[in-house]
XYZ file of N, CA and C in Angstrom:
825
model
N 39.434 2.634 166.817
C 39.563 2.723 165.407
C 41.000 2.657 165.081
N 41.397 1.977 163.992
C 42.775 1.788 163.643
C 43.020 2.302 162.219
N 44.109 3.146 162.086
C 44.376 3.826 160.855
C 45.811 3.711 160.409
N 46.090 3.645 159.166
C 47.476 3.388 158.610
C 48.264 4.577 158.732
N 49.578 4.405 159.102
C 50.419 5.586 159.372
C 51.689 5.601 158.652
N 52.512 4.502 158.500
C 53.869 4.580 158.204
C 54.234 3.733 156.949
N 55.529 3.855 156.550
C 55.957 3.112 155.358
C 55.209 3.645 154.199
N 54.400 2.810 153.546
C 53.559 3.270 152.507
C 52.189 3.769 152.984
N 52.025 3.581 154.372
C 50.617 3.942 154.841
C 50.732 4.806 156.068
N 49.831 5.725 156.166
C 49.668 6.681 157.277
C 48.201 6.797 157.588
N 47.890 6.955 158.868
C 46.517 7.174 159.181
C 46.351 8.193 160.227
N 45.267 8.938 160.067
C 44.935 10.014 161.045
C 43.484 9.891 161.462
N 43.272 9.911 162.734
C 41.887 9.854 163.226
C 41.627 10.939 164.195
N 40.678 11.773 163.927
C 40.209 12.793 164.833
C 38.952 12.255 165.541
N 39.070 12.066 166.891
C 38.091 11.387 167.526
C 36.894 12.239 167.841
N 37.058 13.468 168.304
C 35.900 14.339 168.580
C 36.275 15.736 168.657
N 35.258 16.551 168.800
C 35.493 17.990 168.922
C 34.569 18.637 169.897
N 35.056 19.662 170.541
C 34.416 20.205 171.641
C 33.394 21.313 171.328
N 32.828 21.936 172.350
C 31.758 22.876 172.077
C 32.163 24.049 171.257
N 33.292 24.453 171.282
C 33.666 25.609 170.427
C 33.538 25.244 168.913
N 33.222 24.006 168.611
C 33.069 23.540 167.287
C 31.989 24.145 166.565
N 30.934 24.380 167.232
C 29.730 24.823 166.563
C 29.894 26.288 166.114
N 29.545 26.563 164.873
C 29.694 27.958 164.346
C 28.730 28.086 163.217
N 28.576 29.301 162.753
C 27.691 29.569 161.676
C 28.467 29.515 160.312
N 27.872 28.989 159.286
C 28.486 28.971 157.947
C 28.655 30.365 157.540
N 29.760 30.711 156.823
C 30.007 32.063 156.376
C 29.023 32.434 155.234
N 28.627 33.643 155.197
C 27.666 34.119 154.143
C 28.308 35.255 153.343
N 27.969 35.378 152.120
C 28.490 36.423 151.281
C 27.832 37.765 151.663
N 28.635 38.770 151.851
C 28.061 40.066 152.266
C 28.378 41.169 151.293
N 29.423 40.938 150.411
C 29.893 41.980 149.516
C 29.867 41.457 148.155
N 29.716 42.368 147.151
C 29.872 41.994 145.789
C 28.608 41.297 145.208
N 28.697 40.856 144.016
C 27.603 40.276 143.335
C 27.444 38.793 143.784
N 26.321 38.465 144.514
C 26.128 37.151 145.012
C 26.093 36.150 143.946
N 25.392 36.425 142.814
C 25.274 35.478 141.794
C 26.660 35.174 141.227
N 27.502 36.167 141.004
C 28.861 35.852 140.491
C 29.655 35.034 141.453
N 29.549 35.238 142.763
C 30.249 34.485 143.754
C 29.807 33.029 143.710
N 28.529 32.853 143.659
C 27.956 31.477 143.645
C 28.446 30.709 142.354
N 28.511 31.382 141.262
C 28.971 30.717 139.995
C 30.378 30.368 140.107
N 31.218 31.261 140.783
C 32.639 30.947 140.936
C 32.894 29.771 141.878
N 32.005 29.748 142.944
C 32.156 28.610 143.932
C 31.776 27.319 143.302
N 30.668 27.372 142.433
C 30.230 26.117 141.802
C 31.330 25.538 140.894
N 32.134 26.406 140.215
C 33.111 25.911 139.269
C 34.279 25.224 140.030
N 34.422 25.516 141.344
C 35.498 24.901 142.105
C 35.011 23.795 143.008
N 33.729 23.459 143.010
C 33.176 22.522 143.876
C 32.522 21.352 143.143
N 32.600 20.140 143.706
C 31.937 18.924 143.147
C 31.240 18.227 144.244
N 30.357 17.358 143.880
C 29.718 16.470 144.821
C 29.932 15.014 144.440
N 31.148 14.598 144.677
C 31.667 13.270 144.252
C 31.171 12.180 145.280
N 31.032 12.641 146.495
C 30.648 11.641 147.584
C 29.392 12.066 148.175
N 28.479 11.141 148.455
C 27.113 11.403 148.848
C 27.056 12.407 150.050
N 26.319 13.466 149.883
C 26.051 14.406 150.957
C 27.186 15.306 151.298
N 28.322 15.224 150.544
C 29.535 16.049 150.819
C 29.842 16.949 149.638
N 30.000 18.164 149.901
C 30.442 19.156 148.983
C 31.945 19.358 149.035
N 32.737 18.996 147.990
C 34.158 19.073 148.019
C 34.588 20.311 147.173
N 35.177 21.201 147.817
C 35.624 22.497 147.150
C 37.102 22.703 147.175
N 37.670 23.156 146.021
C 39.131 23.467 145.988
C 39.445 24.607 146.841
N 40.579 24.550 147.505
C 41.092 25.706 148.316
C 42.342 26.193 147.614
N 42.505 27.583 147.663
C 43.729 28.170 147.105
C 43.889 27.919 145.634
N 45.129 27.340 145.318
C 45.479 27.080 143.932
C 45.104 25.649 143.516
N 44.541 24.883 144.404
C 44.218 23.519 144.114
C 43.154 23.403 143.021
N 43.193 22.283 142.329
C 42.236 21.993 141.214
C 41.681 20.606 141.445
N 40.348 20.444 141.239
C 39.650 19.189 141.466
C 39.195 18.572 140.168
N 39.192 17.280 140.061
C 38.731 16.601 138.938
C 38.256 15.166 139.371
N 37.114 14.751 138.857
C 36.638 13.398 139.174
C 37.464 12.288 138.439
N 37.668 11.201 139.042
C 38.336 10.035 138.492
C 37.504 8.810 138.792
N 37.885 7.728 138.239
C 37.132 6.457 138.498
C 37.063 6.046 139.972
N 38.223 6.199 140.580
C 38.256 5.766 142.007
C 37.719 6.861 142.970
N 37.557 8.137 142.524
C 37.102 9.125 143.490
C 37.301 10.543 142.981
N 38.156 11.236 143.625
C 38.439 12.663 143.322
C 39.909 12.925 143.354
N 40.455 13.588 142.314
C 41.825 13.975 142.231
C 42.061 15.465 142.580
N 43.010 15.739 143.499
C 43.306 17.075 143.878
C 44.746 17.438 143.449
N 44.900 18.314 142.549
C 46.308 18.769 142.094
C 46.580 20.194 142.250
N 47.806 20.587 141.954
C 48.313 21.937 142.052
C 48.370 22.366 143.521
N 48.956 21.545 144.354
C 49.081 21.740 145.766
C 50.451 22.363 146.060
N 50.499 23.738 146.054
C 51.825 24.407 146.250
C 52.121 24.763 147.685
N 51.040 25.016 148.472
C 51.293 25.584 149.786
C 50.342 24.932 150.780
N 50.884 24.318 151.839
C 50.003 23.622 152.841
C 49.133 24.610 153.605
N 49.501 25.928 153.596
C 48.712 26.943 154.269
C 47.416 27.294 153.583
N 47.433 27.044 152.225
C 46.263 27.544 151.479
C 45.664 26.485 150.484
N 46.429 25.497 150.059
C 45.998 24.657 148.900
C 45.485 23.280 149.403
N 44.384 22.938 148.943
C 43.786 21.619 149.356
C 42.329 21.501 148.946
N 41.596 20.698 149.717
C 40.210 20.474 149.464
C 39.463 20.587 150.746
N 38.287 21.304 150.703
C 37.396 21.505 151.841
C 36.218 20.581 151.676
N 35.923 19.732 152.587
C 34.733 18.849 152.594
C 33.708 19.469 153.550
N 32.547 19.790 153.022
C 31.520 20.362 153.870
C 30.221 19.546 153.846
N 29.572 19.371 154.952
C 28.413 18.483 155.051
C 27.578 18.994 156.294
N 26.444 18.277 156.445
C 25.590 18.583 157.565
C 26.321 18.291 158.899
N 25.849 18.927 159.921
C 26.478 18.753 161.236
C 26.686 17.235 161.537
N 27.921 16.839 161.861
C 28.204 15.386 161.850
C 28.825 15.008 163.138
N 28.665 13.658 163.449
C 29.288 13.066 164.643
C 30.490 12.241 164.210
N 30.609 11.864 162.956
C 31.806 11.183 162.480
C 32.040 11.434 160.970
N 33.286 11.287 160.524
C 33.654 11.508 159.162
C 34.804 10.597 158.821
N 34.863 10.093 157.575
C 35.959 9.176 157.179
C 36.335 9.526 155.757
N 37.666 9.426 155.536
C 38.237 9.696 154.180
C 39.467 8.805 154.027
N 39.545 8.143 152.824
C 40.761 7.424 152.477
C 41.378 8.149 151.315
N 42.692 8.483 151.415
C 43.360 9.243 150.350
C 44.772 8.779 150.115
N 45.210 8.892 148.869
C 46.582 8.649 148.456
C 47.271 10.038 148.280
N 48.372 10.205 148.893
C 49.113 11.542 148.842
C 50.480 11.302 148.297
N 50.855 11.967 147.199
C 52.162 11.933 146.632
C 52.929 13.239 146.921
N 53.931 13.154 147.835
C 54.655 14.387 148.120
C 55.692 14.738 147.115
N 56.550 13.788 146.722
C 57.508 14.005 145.720
C 58.742 14.784 146.058
N 58.877 15.273 147.250
C 60.065 16.035 147.733
C 60.118 16.092 149.185
N 61.230 16.491 149.700
C 61.421 16.546 151.212
C 60.726 17.735 151.821
N 60.091 18.526 151.034
C 59.348 19.702 151.545
C 57.894 19.381 151.715
N 57.450 18.154 151.404
C 56.058 17.821 151.516
C 55.503 17.887 152.923
N 54.318 18.469 153.033
C 53.685 18.618 154.400
C 52.167 18.349 154.218
N 51.575 17.746 155.248
C 50.146 17.462 155.232
C 49.529 18.059 156.544
N 48.346 18.635 156.340
C 47.578 19.192 157.449
C 46.140 18.933 157.312
N 45.488 18.478 158.427
C 44.036 18.194 158.452
C 43.469 19.153 159.472
N 42.427 19.942 159.005
C 41.732 20.891 159.896
C 40.253 20.443 160.085
N 39.805 20.295 161.341
C 38.403 20.040 161.604
C 37.759 21.391 161.906
N 36.633 21.644 161.313
C 35.966 22.877 161.465
C 34.556 22.806 161.783
N 33.977 23.897 162.361
C 32.517 24.085 162.488
C 32.246 25.423 161.815
N 31.512 25.306 160.696
C 31.337 26.474 159.908
C 32.721 26.897 159.325
N 33.083 28.186 159.589
C 34.417 28.670 159.143
C 35.400 28.675 160.309
N 35.081 28.074 161.435
C 35.992 28.071 162.591
C 36.755 26.735 162.645
N 38.080 26.856 162.630
C 38.943 25.659 162.747
C 39.039 25.319 164.246
N 38.647 24.041 164.635
C 38.648 23.743 166.032
C 39.790 22.799 166.436
N 40.321 22.025 165.527
C 41.445 21.122 165.849
C 42.224 20.846 164.596
N 43.543 20.588 164.696
C 44.345 20.276 163.538
C 45.321 19.156 163.801
N 45.794 18.562 162.784
C 46.869 17.570 162.892
C 47.820 17.882 161.704
N 49.089 18.144 161.992
C 50.077 18.562 161.010
C 51.170 17.536 160.970
N 51.592 17.033 159.783
C 52.667 16.105 159.637
C 53.678 16.654 158.681
N 54.910 16.761 159.133
C 56.000 17.307 158.316
C 57.215 16.409 158.465
N 58.130 16.452 157.430
C 59.366 15.661 157.530
C 60.233 16.172 158.664
N 60.926 15.244 159.383
C 61.784 15.620 160.485
C 63.172 16.007 160.009
N 64.052 16.365 160.930
C 65.340 16.764 160.586
C 66.241 15.547 160.186
N 65.945 14.384 160.785
C 66.716 13.178 160.502
C 65.977 12.348 159.422
N 66.757 11.534 158.763
C 66.183 10.647 157.653
C 65.095 9.756 158.353
N 64.047 9.487 157.625
C 62.943 8.562 158.049
C 62.302 9.048 159.363
N 62.224 10.396 159.570
C 61.533 10.878 160.751
C 60.483 11.871 160.394
N 59.607 12.151 161.275
C 58.512 13.069 160.986
C 58.115 13.865 162.225
N 57.774 15.139 162.076
C 57.213 15.935 163.121
C 55.679 15.856 163.050
N 55.085 15.565 164.180
C 53.611 15.508 164.265
C 53.136 16.509 165.258
N 52.256 17.410 164.917
C 51.774 18.442 165.877
C 50.292 18.464 165.905
N 49.688 17.897 166.990
C 48.233 18.038 167.208
C 47.862 19.343 167.886
N 46.806 19.941 167.509
C 46.383 21.210 168.130
C 44.889 21.095 168.514
N 44.584 21.494 169.721
C 43.221 21.439 170.234
C 42.813 22.828 170.686
N 41.597 23.240 170.388
C 41.245 24.609 170.734
C 40.135 24.726 171.769
N 40.025 23.689 172.649
C 38.924 23.782 173.664
C 39.230 24.616 174.805
N 40.352 25.198 174.942
C 40.712 26.117 175.992
C 41.554 27.262 175.426
N 41.535 28.453 176.082
C 42.305 29.601 175.592
C 43.808 29.181 175.470
N 44.383 29.469 174.325
C 45.755 29.219 174.104
C 45.965 27.657 173.713
N 44.893 26.900 173.658
C 45.010 25.535 173.251
C 44.970 24.543 174.457
N 44.549 23.360 174.214
C 44.453 22.327 175.328
C 45.683 21.533 175.375
N 46.084 21.087 176.559
C 47.093 20.071 176.765
C 46.550 18.771 176.276
N 47.440 17.814 175.888
C 47.001 16.539 175.456
C 47.808 15.408 175.955
N 47.232 14.205 175.897
C 47.982 12.989 176.366
C 48.280 12.172 175.133
N 49.496 11.609 175.067
C 49.923 10.758 173.973
C 49.958 9.283 174.545
N 49.232 8.396 173.911
C 49.308 7.021 174.269
C 49.869 6.145 173.137
N 50.910 5.376 173.370
C 51.497 4.519 172.326
C 51.172 3.108 172.544
N 50.701 2.445 171.553
C 50.263 1.050 171.635
C 50.981 0.120 170.622
N 51.195 -1.151 170.960
C 51.767 -2.104 170.040
C 50.939 -3.381 170.177
N 50.286 -3.749 169.006
C 49.430 -4.886 168.964
C 48.371 -4.796 170.031
N 47.904 -3.539 170.224
C 46.760 -3.318 171.150
C 47.139 -3.191 172.612
N 48.445 -3.297 172.944
C 48.916 -3.263 174.296
C 49.525 -1.873 174.567
N 49.159 -1.188 175.554
C 49.718 0.135 175.882
C 51.185 -0.023 176.264
N 52.064 0.739 175.501
C 53.464 0.717 175.795
C 53.936 1.857 176.748
N 53.228 2.962 176.734
C 53.569 4.056 177.551
C 52.703 5.264 177.166
N 52.740 6.237 178.093
C 51.956 7.449 177.888
C 52.718 8.674 178.403
N 52.337 9.796 177.872
C 52.982 11.020 178.340
C 51.979 12.171 178.237
N 52.102 13.203 179.105
C 51.269 14.395 179.082
C 52.032 15.508 178.427
N 51.423 16.210 177.487
C 52.095 17.220 176.752
C 51.399 18.560 176.804
N 52.156 19.614 176.808
C 51.624 20.963 176.769
C 50.906 21.270 175.450
N 50.082 22.236 175.380
C 49.304 22.587 174.264
C 50.232 22.840 173.080
N 49.820 22.309 171.933
C 50.474 22.530 170.608
C 51.934 22.051 170.507
N 52.267 21.123 171.394
C 53.645 20.580 171.324
C 53.836 19.696 170.168
N 55.031 19.783 169.475
C 55.384 18.916 168.442
C 56.070 17.700 168.927
N 55.755 16.492 168.338
C 56.349 15.238 168.744
C 57.150 14.721 167.548
N 58.353 14.145 167.837
C 59.223 13.610 166.790
C 59.016 12.083 166.743
N 58.671 11.536 165.521
C 58.577 10.109 165.337
C 59.640 9.673 164.402
N 60.290 8.513 164.704
C 61.296 7.931 163.889
C 60.821 6.691 163.143
N 61.661 6.280 162.150
C 61.360 5.057 161.395
C 60.171 5.260 160.454
N 60.100 6.406 159.811
C 58.922 6.737 158.879
C 59.481 6.366 157.441
N 59.489 5.156 157.121
C 60.008 4.647 155.815
C 59.149 5.176 154.640
N 59.772 5.766 153.628
C 59.095 6.165 152.409
C 58.057 7.295 152.628
N 58.138 7.944 153.791
C 57.113 8.960 154.024
C 57.058 10.101 153.057
N 58.258 10.535 152.625
C 58.246 11.750 151.677
C 57.795 11.350 150.362
N 57.993 10.128 149.825
C 57.581 9.834 148.489
C 56.103 9.623 148.359
N 55.501 8.839 149.256
C 54.120 8.454 149.074
C 53.452 8.175 150.393
N 52.260 8.483 150.516
C 51.552 8.253 151.783
C 50.090 7.968 151.473
N 49.561 6.955 152.128
C 48.087 6.673 152.025
C 47.510 7.009 153.378
N 46.570 7.965 153.383
C 45.985 8.438 154.647
C 44.524 7.947 154.830
N 44.281 7.373 155.964
C 42.932 7.013 156.302
C 42.512 7.931 157.501
N 41.633 8.854 157.247
C 41.360 9.819 158.313
C 39.905 9.645 158.757
N 39.693 9.602 160.078
C 38.360 9.544 160.681
C 38.212 10.497 161.731
N 37.027 11.054 161.830
C 36.687 12.095 162.796
C 35.454 11.656 163.535
N 35.422 11.550 164.820
C 34.212 11.130 165.484
C 34.190 11.529 166.943
N 33.023 11.449 167.598
C 32.834 11.870 168.923
C 33.367 10.788 169.924
N 34.147 11.265 170.879
C 34.620 10.366 171.925
C 33.518 10.374 172.983
N 32.691 9.361 172.949
C 31.454 9.297 173.798
C 31.422 8.227 174.799
N 31.334 6.990 174.217
C 31.287 5.755 175.116
C 32.243 4.692 174.640
N 32.643 3.857 175.489
C 33.605 2.808 175.190
C 32.937 1.432 175.602
N 32.826 0.531 174.654
C 32.283 -0.740 174.944
C 33.363 -1.623 175.528
N 33.016 -2.331 176.686
C 33.971 -3.239 177.290
C 34.150 -4.459 176.441
N 35.314 -5.052 176.390
C 35.610 -6.181 175.633
C 34.835 -7.414 176.110
N 34.400 -7.399 177.416
C 33.668 -8.464 177.994
C 32.171 -8.505 177.573
N 31.771 -7.404 176.880
C 30.356 -7.326 176.427
C 29.521 -6.691 177.468
N 30.140 -6.122 178.556
C 29.339 -5.519 179.557
C 28.839 -4.139 179.065
N 28.024 -3.499 179.890
C 27.453 -2.219 179.495
C 28.583 -1.201 179.162
N 28.333 -0.310 178.223
C 29.413 0.651 177.866
C 29.643 1.656 178.985
N 30.882 2.152 179.001
C 31.212 3.149 179.995
C 31.593 4.447 179.336
N 31.388 5.548 180.033
C 31.755 6.824 179.458
C 33.114 7.257 179.962
N 34.031 7.606 179.055
C 35.345 8.067 179.573
C 35.222 9.372 180.250
N 36.213 9.686 181.026
C 36.168 10.958 181.827
C 36.266 12.219 180.924
N 36.798 12.014 179.732
C 36.957 13.135 178.830
C 35.979 13.110 177.664
N 34.722 12.742 177.989
C 33.690 12.836 176.933
C 33.717 14.225 176.251
N 33.670 14.261 175.027
C 33.677 15.546 174.278
C 35.041 15.980 173.887
N 36.084 15.206 174.222
C 37.452 15.577 173.816
C 37.733 15.345 172.401
N 38.661 16.078 171.907
C 39.180 15.869 170.528
C 40.339 14.911 170.665
N 40.570 14.142 169.611
C 41.675 13.222 169.612
C 42.064 12.793 168.227
N 43.362 12.498 168.051
C 43.802 11.848 166.717
C 44.368 10.552 167.040
N 44.072 9.570 166.226
C 44.697 8.285 166.343
C 45.427 7.913 165.035
N 46.632 7.491 165.078
C 47.475 7.053 163.986
C 47.899 5.662 164.055
N 47.902 4.872 163.003
C 48.319 3.493 163.020
C 49.150 3.155 161.846
N 50.234 2.305 162.059
C 51.052 1.859 161.015
C 50.417 0.669 160.328
N 50.968 0.250 159.270
C 50.502 -0.960 158.561
C 51.646 -1.945 158.446
N 51.626 -2.882 159.340
C 52.640 -3.939 159.331
C 54.061 -3.553 159.731
N 54.198 -2.408 160.332
C 55.497 -1.967 160.725
C 55.400 -1.151 162.000
N 56.472 -0.634 162.565
C 56.471 0.116 163.811
C 57.173 1.421 163.692
N 56.936 2.313 164.623
C 57.666 3.557 164.763
C 58.199 3.630 166.161
N 59.026 4.645 166.352
C 59.511 4.818 167.768
C 59.463 6.291 168.077
N 59.220 6.544 169.428
C 59.219 7.916 169.917
C 59.885 7.945 171.296
N 60.629 8.996 171.539
C 61.412 9.171 172.757
C 60.638 10.115 173.791
N 60.361 9.657 175.002
C 59.705 10.454 175.972
C 60.695 11.436 176.628
N 60.247 12.344 177.405
C 61.084 13.339 178.115
C 62.083 12.734 179.075
N 61.747 11.537 179.565
C 62.638 10.925 180.553
C 63.712 10.027 179.869
N 63.651 10.039 178.550
C 64.655 9.246 177.721
C 64.156 7.908 177.335
N 63.043 7.448 177.862
C 62.498 6.175 177.513
C 62.005 6.152 175.987
N 62.413 5.102 175.280
C 62.058 4.983 173.882
C 60.903 4.024 173.760
N 59.778 4.385 173.189
C 58.593 3.568 172.983
C 58.562 3.163 171.539
N 58.236 1.855 171.318
C 58.047 1.324 169.978
C 56.604 0.923 169.860
N 55.981 1.335 168.791
C 54.533 0.985 168.684
C 54.111 0.924 167.256
N 52.794 0.537 167.048
C 52.269 0.562 165.757
C 50.954 1.440 165.686
N 50.653 2.072 166.809
C 49.549 3.058 166.820
C 49.766 4.042 167.959
N 49.263 5.268 167.757
C 49.448 6.320 168.767
C 48.153 7.148 168.780
N 47.819 7.583 169.964
C 46.689 8.464 170.170
C 47.174 9.843 170.776
N 46.532 10.875 170.323
C 46.738 12.202 170.850
C 45.320 12.627 171.351
N 45.117 12.630 172.698
C 43.811 12.890 173.228
C 43.818 14.150 174.032
N 42.924 15.060 173.759
C 42.844 16.340 174.465
C 42.533 16.099 175.928
N 43.145 16.844 176.884
C 42.848 16.795 178.240
C 41.722 17.810 178.549
N 40.619 17.233 178.965
C 39.420 18.095 179.287
C 39.569 18.673 180.632
N 39.456 19.960 180.845
C 39.576 20.625 182.166
C 38.433 21.616 182.287
N 38.322 22.181 183.507
C 37.273 23.233 183.733
C 37.408 24.393 182.703
N 36.352 24.799 182.184
C 36.435 25.883 181.252
C 36.485 25.437 179.795
N 36.716 24.137 179.544
C 36.735 23.597 178.183
C 35.320 23.485 177.679
N 35.174 23.534 176.313
C 33.908 23.446 175.691
C 33.464 21.985 175.547
N 32.162 21.644 175.707
C 31.702 20.355 175.467
C 31.533 20.051 173.949
N 31.525 18.836 173.556
C 31.401 18.416 172.180
C 30.070 18.935 171.558
N 30.164 19.436 170.358
C 28.897 20.016 169.815
C 28.828 19.809 168.273
N 29.492 18.796 167.727
C 29.382 18.538 166.326
C 30.299 19.334 165.448
N 30.453 18.991 164.241
C 31.316 19.755 163.257
C 30.703 19.611 161.896
N 31.093 20.494 161.009
C 30.486 20.555 159.714
C 31.448 20.469 158.509
N 32.722 20.189 158.778
C 33.675 20.128 157.677
C 35.077 19.665 158.073
N 35.818 19.137 157.103
C 37.191 18.820 157.299
C 37.983 19.392 155.995
N 39.029 20.082 156.301
C 39.905 20.533 155.213
C 41.211 19.739 155.220
N 41.569 19.229 154.025
C 42.789 18.495 153.852
C 43.715 19.333 152.989
N 44.770 19.843 153.534
C 45.701 20.702 152.767
C 47.091 20.101 152.697
N 47.861 20.443 151.697
C 49.150 19.878 151.561
C 50.064 20.659 150.614
N 51.376 20.455 150.876
C 52.377 20.824 149.827
C 52.768 19.482 149.265
N 52.315 19.255 148.013
C 52.435 17.870 147.473
C 52.213 17.864 145.942
N 52.579 16.847 145.267
C 52.233 16.678 143.859
C 50.790 16.401 143.567
N 50.124 15.749 144.525
C 48.716 15.528 144.366
C 48.056 14.626 145.413
N 46.729 14.682 145.498
C 46.018 13.795 146.451
C 44.872 13.122 145.662
N 44.754 11.856 145.817
C 43.614 11.129 145.265
C 42.676 10.628 146.399
N 41.536 11.222 146.478
C 40.596 10.894 147.529
C 39.775 9.650 147.048
N 39.951 8.495 147.672
C 39.397 7.280 147.210
C 37.961 6.986 147.751
N 37.723 7.493 148.944
C 36.379 7.365 149.483
C 36.228 8.418 150.638
N 34.972 8.765 150.842
C 34.672 9.758 151.872
C 33.190 9.597 152.315
N 32.981 9.691 153.592
C 31.574 9.626 154.141
C 31.471 10.277 155.561
N 30.270 10.508 155.971
C 30.074 11.061 157.254
C 28.773 10.514 157.875
N 28.708 10.623 159.273
C 27.506 10.205 159.967
C 26.925 11.419 160.586
N 25.665 11.774 160.325
C 25.104 12.989 160.932
C 25.024 12.932 162.446
N 25.139 14.043 163.062
C 25.066 14.131 164.508
C 23.573 14.016 164.920
N 23.445 13.542 166.179
C 22.085 13.327 166.655
C 21.370 14.773 166.808
N 20.138 14.778 166.550
C 19.435 16.029 166.649
C 18.915 16.305 168.052
């Protein structure tokens, strides 16, 4: 899957999530249930089929011709929109994000019930036209290590193994702070079809979480620990599955949070998990 990442475009793809993903939806235990439900209803809409979109924190939601507008995004830790749906094997969303300042930050959280199982955080870097990207995977205590694969026109340029929760610096992020169009997909890493049309093969890390980002007609660069500079148009962050990690078990929601002027969600859909 290929997703837009740089210049005017950015893309984030969460490939799958492990067994710790499954959890129970939170239930109201205190206070007046009817009052809580009425309050929740006022902050939630069903703009996209089968998906309940609810405002988080200070955020406000409103329907528009193209989809759903999310405004009043003051804090990436709390403000955004939560998409909730039936247990799913894949999810897709196309969004326009206007940061408007050098303090703009974007974070996507994949969750099962109220449990966040994997995140991808994008923030401006210290140098001009750079960004910090931090993938986090929760399949192991303290987080899972992950592998970064950089591609250019479909050809692998290089790879590196990174410790859990490590932040990576990307350069040549033109216009990142002003405007960003994000195409986010979340799906199970299960089988890979060979280009020759032969029978599909299962990767060694079935059930892993992963994020894939792709540029649109431009390239980025990243420096490895040995000093080698890789230039590419797409990058993957794939969880390293080891003994003790949880197997994939579906997910029930994605939260998109930001410090920004606003987000326009243009489309959103999901594919139910197999029963």
